[in-house]
XYZ file of C-alpha atoms in Angstrom:
618
model
C -8.747 -14.254 -36.893
C -11.616 -15.583 -38.961
C -11.393 -16.950 -42.492
C -11.822 -13.625 -44.279
C -9.287 -11.864 -42.104
C -6.751 -14.661 -42.606
C -7.141 -14.435 -46.377
C -6.556 -10.691 -46.215
C -3.508 -11.132 -43.979
C -2.036 -13.677 -46.390
C -2.509 -11.246 -49.265
C -0.763 -8.538 -47.249
C 2.177 -10.869 -46.663
C 2.362 -11.501 -50.412
C 2.164 -7.827 -51.255
C 4.841 -6.888 -48.735
C 7.095 -9.695 -50.000
C 6.764 -8.284 -53.520
C 7.343 -4.716 -52.309
C 10.435 -5.570 -50.275
C 12.018 -7.518 -53.129
C 11.174 -4.777 -55.621
C 12.767 -2.132 -53.391
C 15.900 -4.249 -53.081
C 16.005 -5.193 -56.750
C 16.617 -8.786 -55.634
C 15.169 -11.481 -53.447
C 12.767 -14.409 -53.595
C 9.200 -13.105 -53.721
C 7.695 -16.142 -55.477
C 9.049 -18.498 -52.776
C 7.544 -16.181 -50.168
C 4.156 -15.993 -51.877
C 3.654 -19.760 -51.886
C 3.866 -19.965 -48.080
C 1.908 -16.804 -47.247
C -1.283 -18.601 -46.192
C 0.702 -21.008 -44.012
C 2.428 -18.077 -42.317
C -0.761 -16.038 -41.901
C -2.644 -18.750 -40.033
C 0.362 -19.552 -37.854
C 1.066 -15.940 -36.928
C -2.519 -14.951 -36.212
C -3.950 -18.017 -34.501
C -1.275 -20.376 -33.192
C 2.099 -18.736 -32.625
C 2.644 -17.631 -29.012
C 5.360 -14.987 -28.761
C 6.247 -11.709 -27.074
C 8.170 -9.679 -29.650
C 9.166 -7.206 -26.939
C 10.734 -10.045 -24.942
C 12.359 -12.477 -27.384
C 14.192 -14.065 -24.460
C 10.900 -15.022 -22.735
C 11.228 -18.732 -21.840
C 7.612 -19.438 -22.765
C 7.897 -18.101 -26.322
C 7.222 -20.501 -29.153
C 10.180 -20.800 -31.523
C 9.979 -20.334 -35.281
C 12.695 -21.396 -37.723
C 12.516 -20.380 -41.378
C 14.497 -23.227 -42.877
C 13.844 -21.940 -46.405
C 15.783 -18.819 -45.493
C 15.611 -17.393 -48.992
C 11.923 -16.695 -48.295
C 13.019 -13.971 -45.888
C 10.661 -11.365 -47.431
C 7.793 -13.436 -46.015
C 9.403 -13.484 -42.568
C 9.986 -9.734 -42.580
C 6.441 -9.122 -43.827
C 5.230 -11.173 -40.853
C 7.367 -9.091 -38.498
C 5.702 -5.980 -39.910
C 2.246 -7.465 -39.433
C 3.142 -8.266 -35.822
C 4.379 -4.698 -35.257
C 7.979 -5.720 -34.675
C 9.224 -3.589 -37.592
C 7.598 -0.771 -39.554
C 6.995 -0.321 -43.265
C 9.989 1.956 -43.655
C 12.325 -0.714 -42.341
C 10.652 -3.387 -44.459
C 11.725 -1.490 -47.560
C 15.382 -1.477 -46.450
C 15.508 -5.200 -47.287
C 18.942 -6.289 -48.537
C 20.372 -2.768 -48.313
C 23.697 -2.055 -46.621
C 23.323 -1.499 -42.906
C 19.824 -3.001 -42.792
C 18.873 -5.634 -40.248
C 16.828 -7.318 -42.960
C 19.469 -9.375 -44.711
C 18.890 -11.572 -47.746
C 18.827 -14.565 -45.420
C 17.947 -13.972 -41.754
C 20.495 -14.217 -38.945
C 20.207 -13.836 -35.160
C 23.243 -11.538 -35.247
C 20.932 -8.876 -36.708
C 17.458 -9.734 -35.435
C 16.576 -10.928 -31.915
C 13.551 -12.927 -33.142
C 15.613 -15.188 -35.415
C 16.626 -18.461 -33.751
C 19.358 -19.526 -36.167
C 20.931 -18.458 -39.436
C 19.436 -20.202 -42.439
C 20.019 -20.079 -46.152
C 22.108 -23.183 -46.493
C 19.181 -25.473 -47.137
C 18.474 -28.518 -45.020
C 19.589 -26.963 -41.721
C 16.452 -25.443 -40.221
C 14.796 -28.702 -39.229
C 17.976 -30.162 -37.664
C 18.441 -27.018 -35.557
C 14.726 -27.021 -34.755
C 15.140 -30.539 -33.400
C 17.836 -29.223 -31.062
C 15.534 -26.448 -29.828
C 12.705 -28.957 -29.355
C 15.024 -31.270 -27.416
C 15.792 -28.372 -25.112
C 12.099 -27.688 -24.614
C 11.204 -31.332 -24.049
C 14.069 -32.475 -21.845
C 15.617 -29.388 -20.276
C 13.509 -26.207 -20.288
C 10.133 -27.941 -19.885
C 8.284 -24.670 -20.323
C 5.688 -25.873 -22.818
C 6.749 -23.912 -25.873
C 6.273 -25.308 -29.372
C 8.849 -25.270 -32.170
C 7.584 -24.492 -35.680
C 9.870 -25.046 -38.679
C 8.892 -23.896 -42.173
C 10.807 -25.797 -44.846
C 10.723 -25.927 -48.610
C 10.248 -29.094 -50.617
C 13.532 -28.741 -52.520
C 15.588 -28.951 -49.336
C 14.050 -32.306 -48.471
C 16.630 -33.765 -50.854
C 19.268 -32.982 -48.215
C 20.327 -35.941 -46.087
C 20.523 -33.728 -43.022
C 16.730 -33.353 -43.102
C 16.331 -37.093 -42.661
C 18.921 -37.234 -39.905
C 16.717 -34.679 -38.155
C 13.514 -36.546 -38.953
C 14.847 -39.765 -37.467
C 16.199 -38.013 -34.389
C 12.890 -36.223 -33.744
C 10.896 -39.421 -34.199
C 13.192 -41.369 -31.907
C 12.894 -38.706 -29.203
C 9.072 -38.421 -29.604
C 9.276 -34.642 -29.969
C 5.579 -33.820 -29.928
C 6.468 -30.165 -29.306
C 7.876 -29.943 -32.856
C 5.869 -29.166 -35.989
C 7.441 -29.064 -39.433
C 5.551 -27.251 -42.190
C 6.601 -28.267 -45.701
C 5.823 -25.739 -48.420
C 5.455 -28.100 -51.388
C 5.372 -25.532 -54.185
C 6.801 -28.011 -56.735
C 9.471 -25.731 -58.154
C 13.115 -25.470 -57.204
C 15.704 -23.079 -58.570
C 16.151 -24.558 -62.025
C 12.878 -26.406 -62.502
C 10.598 -28.985 -60.907
C 11.587 -30.820 -57.735
C 12.096 -34.576 -57.641
C 8.593 -35.378 -56.356
C 6.665 -32.356 -57.612
C 3.251 -32.160 -55.952
C 3.255 -35.799 -54.810
C 2.488 -35.088 -51.155
C 2.237 -38.767 -50.331
C 5.860 -39.318 -51.371
C 6.932 -36.977 -48.582
C 4.367 -38.333 -46.134
C 5.627 -41.903 -46.504
C 9.157 -40.835 -45.691
C 8.204 -38.919 -42.557
C 5.880 -41.703 -41.425
C 8.766 -44.149 -41.694
C 10.619 -42.048 -39.115
C 7.690 -42.022 -36.697
C 6.063 -38.694 -37.549
C 2.381 -37.867 -37.585
C 1.606 -36.503 -41.054
C -1.115 -34.158 -42.289
C -1.576 -33.441 -45.998
C -3.291 -30.182 -46.774
C -4.100 -27.583 -49.424
C -1.626 -24.871 -48.500
C -3.888 -22.114 -49.774
C -7.025 -23.144 -47.849
C -6.765 -21.199 -44.582
C -9.511 -23.233 -42.909
C -7.723 -26.505 -43.750
C -4.453 -25.035 -42.495
C -6.181 -23.966 -39.279
C -7.412 -27.530 -38.697
C -3.974 -28.969 -39.487
C -2.243 -26.744 -36.943
C -4.803 -27.705 -34.333
C -4.194 -31.371 -35.086
C -0.448 -30.860 -34.680
C -0.930 -29.183 -31.295
C -3.117 -32.036 -30.049
C -0.866 -34.874 -31.251
C 1.026 -36.565 -28.410
C 4.110 -38.760 -28.544
C 5.066 -37.858 -32.130
C 6.386 -34.852 -34.015
C 3.977 -33.616 -36.680
C 4.672 -32.603 -40.260
C 2.143 -30.614 -42.254
C 2.709 -31.256 -45.958
C 1.097 -28.416 -47.845
C 0.459 -28.302 -51.583
C 1.140 -24.745 -52.727
C 1.878 -22.762 -55.870
C 4.982 -20.669 -56.274
C 4.032 -17.062 -56.980
C 0.468 -17.706 -55.757
C -1.949 -14.882 -56.445
C -0.413 -13.372 -59.565
C -1.551 -15.091 -62.745
C 1.501 -14.286 -64.881
C 3.956 -15.896 -62.460
C 1.914 -18.527 -60.599
C 3.467 -22.020 -60.825
C 5.872 -20.864 -63.550
C 9.483 -21.984 -63.909
C 12.406 -19.617 -64.292
C 11.336 -17.007 -61.729
C 13.198 -18.252 -58.660
C 15.235 -15.603 -56.880
C 14.039 -12.724 -59.041
C 11.990 -9.653 -58.142
C 8.816 -9.279 -60.170
C 9.244 -7.266 -63.376
C 5.795 -5.707 -63.029
C 5.645 -5.334 -59.265
C 3.056 -2.559 -59.298
C 0.690 -4.613 -61.451
C 1.209 -7.640 -59.200
C 0.458 -5.592 -56.106
C -2.744 -4.304 -57.694
C -3.759 -7.861 -58.656
C -3.183 -8.935 -55.050
C -5.557 -6.221 -53.845
C -3.126 -3.417 -53.117
C -1.087 -2.391 -50.104
C -2.611 -3.147 -46.709
C -1.644 -2.307 -43.152
C -3.243 -5.061 -41.088
C -1.850 -5.639 -37.614
C -1.839 -8.981 -35.806
C -2.074 -9.342 -32.054
C 0.141 -12.383 -31.604
C -0.908 -14.628 -28.726
C 0.979 -14.186 -25.477
C 3.396 -16.961 -24.467
C 2.566 -19.191 -21.567
C 3.872 -18.119 -18.190
C 7.211 -19.789 -17.544
C 10.204 -19.408 -15.322
C 13.236 -17.699 -16.785
C 15.992 -20.046 -17.839
C 19.230 -19.195 -16.049
C 22.670 -20.702 -16.444
C 22.612 -22.313 -13.010
C 25.858 -23.258 -11.334
C 25.121 -26.331 -9.269
C 28.364 -26.641 -7.403
C 32.006 -25.690 -7.077
C 34.081 -26.600 -10.128
C 36.744 -29.126 -9.201
C 38.692 -30.230 -12.222
C 40.495 -33.575 -12.199
C 44.173 -33.338 -11.269
C 47.231 -35.285 -12.283
C 50.607 -34.952 -10.616
C 53.354 -33.853 -12.947
C 55.339 -36.847 -14.164
C 53.424 -39.229 -11.921
C 51.894 -41.382 -14.632
C 54.476 -43.833 -15.918
C 52.601 -44.560 -19.121
C 50.959 -41.156 -19.366
C 47.337 -40.095 -19.753
C 45.459 -39.793 -23.034
C 44.073 -36.318 -23.587
C 40.756 -37.910 -24.618
C 40.581 -39.478 -21.120
C 41.366 -36.137 -19.518
C 38.689 -34.522 -21.662
C 36.031 -36.987 -20.553
C 36.867 -36.568 -16.881
C 37.055 -32.791 -17.160
C 33.737 -32.592 -18.996
C 32.031 -34.669 -16.308
C 33.500 -32.398 -13.627
C 32.396 -29.323 -15.553
C 28.881 -30.734 -15.712
C 28.903 -31.053 -11.933
C 30.153 -27.506 -11.479
C 27.869 -25.956 -14.069
C 24.222 -26.805 -14.567
C 24.130 -25.190 -18.000
C 26.601 -27.602 -19.619
C 25.178 -30.300 -21.901
C 26.957 -32.972 -23.929
C 26.262 -34.582 -27.291
C 28.047 -37.472 -28.971
C 27.931 -39.314 -32.281
C 27.776 -42.893 -30.946
C 31.469 -43.022 -30.138
C 31.242 -41.961 -26.497
C 33.278 -44.922 -25.299
C 36.134 -43.742 -27.524
C 35.746 -39.985 -27.158
C 35.151 -40.497 -23.414
C 31.963 -38.445 -23.442
C 30.505 -41.501 -21.708
C 31.986 -40.150 -18.463
C 29.573 -37.204 -18.687
C 26.694 -39.491 -19.678
C 27.138 -41.575 -16.524
C 27.306 -38.519 -14.250
C 24.644 -36.378 -15.933
C 22.323 -38.559 -18.038
C 19.595 -35.896 -18.063
C 21.918 -33.503 -19.927
C 23.430 -36.012 -22.333
C 22.185 -36.411 -25.904
C 23.081 -39.427 -28.020
C 22.933 -38.395 -31.659
C 24.145 -41.713 -33.071
C 26.180 -41.620 -36.282
C 24.641 -38.385 -37.549
C 27.289 -35.705 -37.219
C 25.276 -33.050 -39.057
C 22.398 -33.529 -36.654
C 24.760 -33.545 -33.684
C 26.194 -30.124 -34.548
C 22.746 -28.783 -35.466
C 21.305 -29.960 -32.152
C 24.180 -28.233 -30.383
C 23.280 -25.004 -32.198
C 19.642 -25.399 -31.164
C 20.577 -26.041 -27.543
C 22.901 -23.029 -27.557
C 20.047 -20.885 -28.872
C 18.158 -21.776 -25.696
C 21.014 -20.712 -23.421
C 22.779 -24.023 -22.842
C 26.524 -24.596 -23.229
C 26.873 -27.644 -25.496
C 29.933 -29.858 -25.984
C 29.554 -31.989 -29.126
C 32.121 -34.718 -29.632
C 33.130 -37.248 -32.264
C 36.269 -38.319 -34.107
C 38.036 -35.308 -35.594
C 37.831 -36.875 -39.043
C 34.049 -37.190 -38.878
C 33.434 -33.545 -38.047
C 34.418 -32.755 -41.633
C 31.048 -33.979 -42.900
C 29.332 -31.467 -40.602
C 31.454 -28.521 -41.716
C 28.580 -26.623 -43.322
C 26.724 -26.745 -40.018
C 29.817 -25.392 -38.274
C 30.050 -22.619 -40.862
C 26.403 -21.690 -40.388
C 26.799 -21.829 -36.599
C 29.424 -19.130 -36.978
C 27.035 -17.012 -39.056
C 24.456 -17.450 -36.289
C 26.955 -16.400 -33.654
C 26.186 -19.656 -31.857
C 28.307 -20.536 -28.843
C 29.136 -24.209 -29.312
C 32.050 -26.374 -28.223
C 33.231 -29.037 -30.661
C 35.723 -31.703 -29.693
C 37.495 -33.966 -32.163
C 39.258 -37.053 -30.843
C 41.557 -39.564 -32.543
C 43.425 -36.825 -34.353
C 46.347 -37.335 -36.705
C 48.464 -40.286 -37.751
C 49.237 -40.981 -34.083
C 46.061 -43.062 -33.821
C 48.026 -45.842 -35.551
C 46.666 -48.936 -37.193
C 43.131 -47.754 -38.044
C 44.442 -46.021 -41.139
C 43.684 -42.745 -42.913
C 39.880 -42.924 -42.938
C 39.904 -42.470 -39.153
C 42.661 -39.834 -38.944
C 41.739 -36.212 -38.460
C 44.325 -34.546 -40.675
C 42.283 -31.597 -41.953
C 40.453 -30.497 -38.811
C 42.761 -27.683 -37.692
C 42.567 -26.053 -41.119
C 38.804 -26.506 -41.225
C 38.222 -24.989 -37.809
C 40.755 -22.188 -38.188
C 38.922 -21.030 -41.312
C 35.642 -20.562 -39.422
C 34.892 -16.914 -38.602
C 35.521 -16.033 -34.962
C 36.552 -19.563 -34.000
C 38.888 -20.653 -31.211
C 41.110 -23.682 -31.901
C 42.907 -25.516 -29.079
C 45.226 -28.525 -29.098
C 46.410 -29.661 -25.649
C 49.323 -32.015 -25.115
C 48.751 -33.343 -21.599
C 46.018 -34.126 -19.101
C 46.122 -31.033 -16.888
C 46.308 -28.727 -19.890
C 43.314 -30.491 -21.416
C 41.229 -30.135 -18.258
C 41.914 -26.420 -17.955
C 41.140 -25.759 -21.616
C 37.889 -27.742 -21.449
C 36.741 -25.464 -18.619
C 37.946 -22.299 -20.341
C 36.008 -23.118 -23.523
C 32.694 -22.811 -21.716
C 33.014 -19.050 -21.302
C 34.204 -18.191 -24.813
C 32.133 -16.812 -27.667
C 31.495 -18.374 -31.066
C 32.642 -21.780 -32.284
C 35.276 -23.405 -30.074
C 37.229 -26.493 -31.121
C 39.402 -28.787 -28.994
C 41.521 -31.543 -30.508
C 42.310 -34.642 -28.434
C 44.562 -37.662 -28.942
C 43.941 -41.360 -28.572
C 47.287 -42.441 -27.116
C 48.742 -41.763 -23.691
C 50.998 -38.729 -23.195
C 53.331 -37.843 -20.313
C 51.969 -35.369 -17.754
C 54.352 -32.429 -18.168
C 52.329 -29.702 -16.455
C 51.249 -29.455 -12.846
C 47.550 -29.146 -11.959
C 47.969 -25.508 -10.891
C 49.426 -24.384 -14.232
C 47.383 -21.808 -16.142
C 46.691 -21.869 -19.879
C 45.182 -18.612 -21.115
C 43.427 -18.666 -24.466
C 45.772 -17.126 -27.020
C 48.813 -18.155 -25.020
C 51.575 -20.704 -25.344
C 54.163 -22.360 -23.115
C 57.907 -22.060 -23.601
C 59.068 -25.438 -22.326
C 62.775 -25.012 -22.993
C 64.879 -21.927 -23.691
C 68.309 -20.425 -23.160
C 70.326 -17.458 -24.324
C 72.200 -19.810 -26.681
C 69.200 -21.241 -28.536
C 69.958 -21.650 -32.214
C 66.459 -22.545 -33.364
C 62.878 -22.862 -32.077
C 60.632 -25.872 -32.462
C 56.932 -25.038 -32.323
C 54.658 -27.992 -31.640
C 51.202 -28.847 -30.300
C 49.560 -31.963 -28.944
C 51.421 -35.217 -29.601
C 54.360 -33.484 -31.311
C 55.207 -31.501 -28.163
C 56.574 -34.661 -26.591
C 58.478 -35.557 -29.752
C 59.946 -32.050 -29.823
C 61.143 -32.343 -26.226
C 62.841 -35.661 -26.995
C 64.497 -34.135 -30.060
C 65.659 -31.147 -28.016
C 67.284 -33.516 -25.519
C 69.099 -35.320 -28.330
C 70.321 -32.082 -29.903
C 71.391 -30.701 -26.542
C 73.732 -33.680 -26.120
C 75.332 -32.609 -29.381
C 75.774 -29.030 -28.183
C 72.813 -27.611 -30.129
C 70.432 -25.687 -27.876
C 66.823 -25.637 -29.020
C 63.872 -23.628 -27.780
C 60.589 -25.562 -27.573
C 57.205 -23.850 -27.655
C 53.933 -25.634 -26.917
C 51.463 -23.701 -29.088
C 48.336 -25.143 -27.489
C 46.271 -22.159 -28.667
C 46.347 -22.575 -32.428
C 43.803 -19.762 -32.866
C 44.225 -17.146 -31.552
C 47.951 -17.644 -31.793
C 50.536 -16.223 -29.383
C 52.169 -13.729 -31.739
C 54.380 -12.075 -29.133
C 56.068 -15.307 -28.032
C 56.599 -16.440 -31.618
C 58.038 -13.103 -32.686
C 60.387 -13.077 -29.713
C 61.545 -16.600 -30.536
C 62.186 -15.593 -34.150
C 64.186 -12.588 -32.999
C 66.199 -14.623 -30.497
C 66.898 -17.745 -32.535
C 66.437 -16.723 -36.174
C 64.970 -20.103 -37.192
C 61.569 -21.648 -36.541
C 60.471 -25.231 -37.146
C 56.811 -26.227 -36.873
C 55.894 -29.857 -36.264
C 52.305 -31.012 -36.607
C 50.299 -34.219 -36.825
C 48.163 -32.676 -39.556
C 48.395 -31.909 -43.241
C 50.715 -29.055 -44.109
C 47.946 -26.833 -45.430
C 46.061 -24.696 -42.941
C 47.342 -26.163 -39.690
C 49.993 -25.245 -37.143
C 52.534 -24.008 -39.671
C 50.070 -21.571 -41.200
C 49.010 -20.444 -37.727
C 52.636 -19.591 -36.949
C 52.979 -17.695 -40.215
C 50.033 -15.550 -39.134
C 52.266 -14.046 -36.478
C 54.408 -12.491 -39.196
C 51.756 -10.920 -41.401
C 52.306 -7.374 -40.157
C 55.030 -6.507 -42.621
C 58.021 -7.525 -40.537
C 60.578 -9.918 -42.059
C 59.470 -13.544 -41.952
C 62.019 -15.714 -40.158
C 63.545 -18.805 -41.679
C 60.861 -21.452 -41.340
C 60.852 -25.218 -41.772
C 57.545 -27.046 -41.622
C 57.261 -30.721 -40.705
C 53.807 -32.131 -41.364
C 51.970 -35.137 -42.792
C 52.615 -34.914 -46.521
C 51.921 -38.483 -47.643
C 48.827 -40.688 -47.477
C 49.243 -42.859 -44.369
C 48.507 -46.570 -44.241
C 48.123 -48.856 -41.245
C 51.012 -48.991 -38.811
C 51.732 -48.526 -35.126
C 51.599 -44.987 -33.720
C 55.401 -44.763 -33.480
C 55.782 -46.058 -37.030
C 53.197 -43.563 -38.260
C 54.974 -40.612 -36.669
C 58.288 -41.724 -38.126
C 56.853 -42.351 -41.608
C 55.320 -38.881 -41.575
C 58.622 -37.333 -40.519
C 57.273 -35.779 -37.324
C 58.819 -37.981 -34.625
C 61.763 -37.037 -32.408
C 64.322 -38.561 -34.757
C 62.956 -36.642 -37.752
C 62.811 -33.383 -35.798
C 66.397 -33.796 -34.650
C 67.576 -34.594 -38.182
C 65.810 -31.532 -39.590
C 67.190 -29.453 -36.737
C 70.774 -30.431 -37.454
C 70.344 -29.549 -41.112
C 68.660 -26.244 -40.315
C 71.378 -25.187 -37.876
C 74.150 -26.318 -40.217
C 72.718 -24.332 -43.123
C 72.242 -21.262 -40.971
C 75.947 -21.100 -40.090
C 77.751 -18.434 -42.079
C 81.165 -19.648 -43.326
């Protein structure tokens, strides 16, 4: 399109943003209007995409990081012929695909859910990594961000990662409209303040008038020709551009225009321009290629005198999975020697991504890789995943299929102390919509669950332990998701101990001690914490009358609450005792930590005696 046509297209995008928000009675038209010229030039002259084939491997990828500006995105879809005017005016209405903030669950052209600011660029980095190192199909990733969200630390994790990886297939477009939600941003229209920051992370920077379509055209061309560096286009814009009464005015964020009809008339009225978006480059389809037969590592039952750490089993299983499946990729937060992701890195360096100590970026990159059809496993200490929780939450909203693995869980890690102990992770991951939460107790169980995770939907979480554990299952044992293992039972059981991970072995030792005293105890390994095995738990409650949960985790939201979920259908809740970490740990040996927390074999046996004694009717 030429200059005049681009100006007209930008005005149409503004008008349609105002119309959609007015029809909804809510939305962010002023935030959409500021970026309309940036979007018009991109859509008409630079974006390569087949809207009829969103899965085309040669398609460019666009991420609207400032997801509240969704009216602009939907107006662009209309201009491209992907939606019609009737659908545009269903914005924010029940049943509409055009949600207040875009999600790929509703629209096939959306790469990732946005709306929690500061996430679009990190995910865009993940998509660009896929294009640069894995897909190699020549597509470009465009990310439109707002200036307010540049206050988020996650943006600078992404900026550093992109600079380090020389992602010259990535272009960030910053809509510097000066105004946030409650007033002016930190740097206002000081474009150089943003440029200096990006330059420090190795980006090529272009400062531009965001309402000069010819300058924008030149800037995009410069970005496409820049090699060896990602490019950021820092555009000075005005919020509410084009309507005198609202242009560059505070207090109008997130509000439809009061005089929408007048604003539309001032913008030149309703238009129906159509854009012929450039075709993507020819590229091979990306398939999930299986490169060999999957042979998981095997350990003989009871053969390891000192046991095998589940983190070691995880690392070996992940490396084997990478050999068996060409679509598996691994990411780590600079702790690969501890998490054992280094085993995968040595076997498959081309599919390994070191994210350094940037957990938000690690999870975001996993989401971006998943959007391109890969099966990512992202690993760090369980405790450190907490700082990336918002990215996990947004991954769920996206419907992203990612595998997260948290090592060094619970007080059992020992002397490192509470800052390193994952004691909230089960609760955090269980609360995520559609998640799967797994906690294996031995090496063979870990290996099988690592492989099973790859074929699940949504967010999957596996918890591993630092210390060695006895091998109690044979390599041929099966561990269905949503299942459990009854390790000990009899017709004379007087209570049931439900455990997972490290506490399974403590529960077995306690059961042995109680058995010598004539107290039979059923032991359930609840390795699938979500979904939980309701049938087995209900049967145990019916048979034994008493349940005791034992977990290396805080009491709130973990194993005990998962067990309670089995009794939320109106049936009587059995007598339940919950052993969990209720105090703030210090530094001590693993055995001392378990005892201090009251979750070791001795504590379980003591609680069991008391529970059985109190359950006896005189």
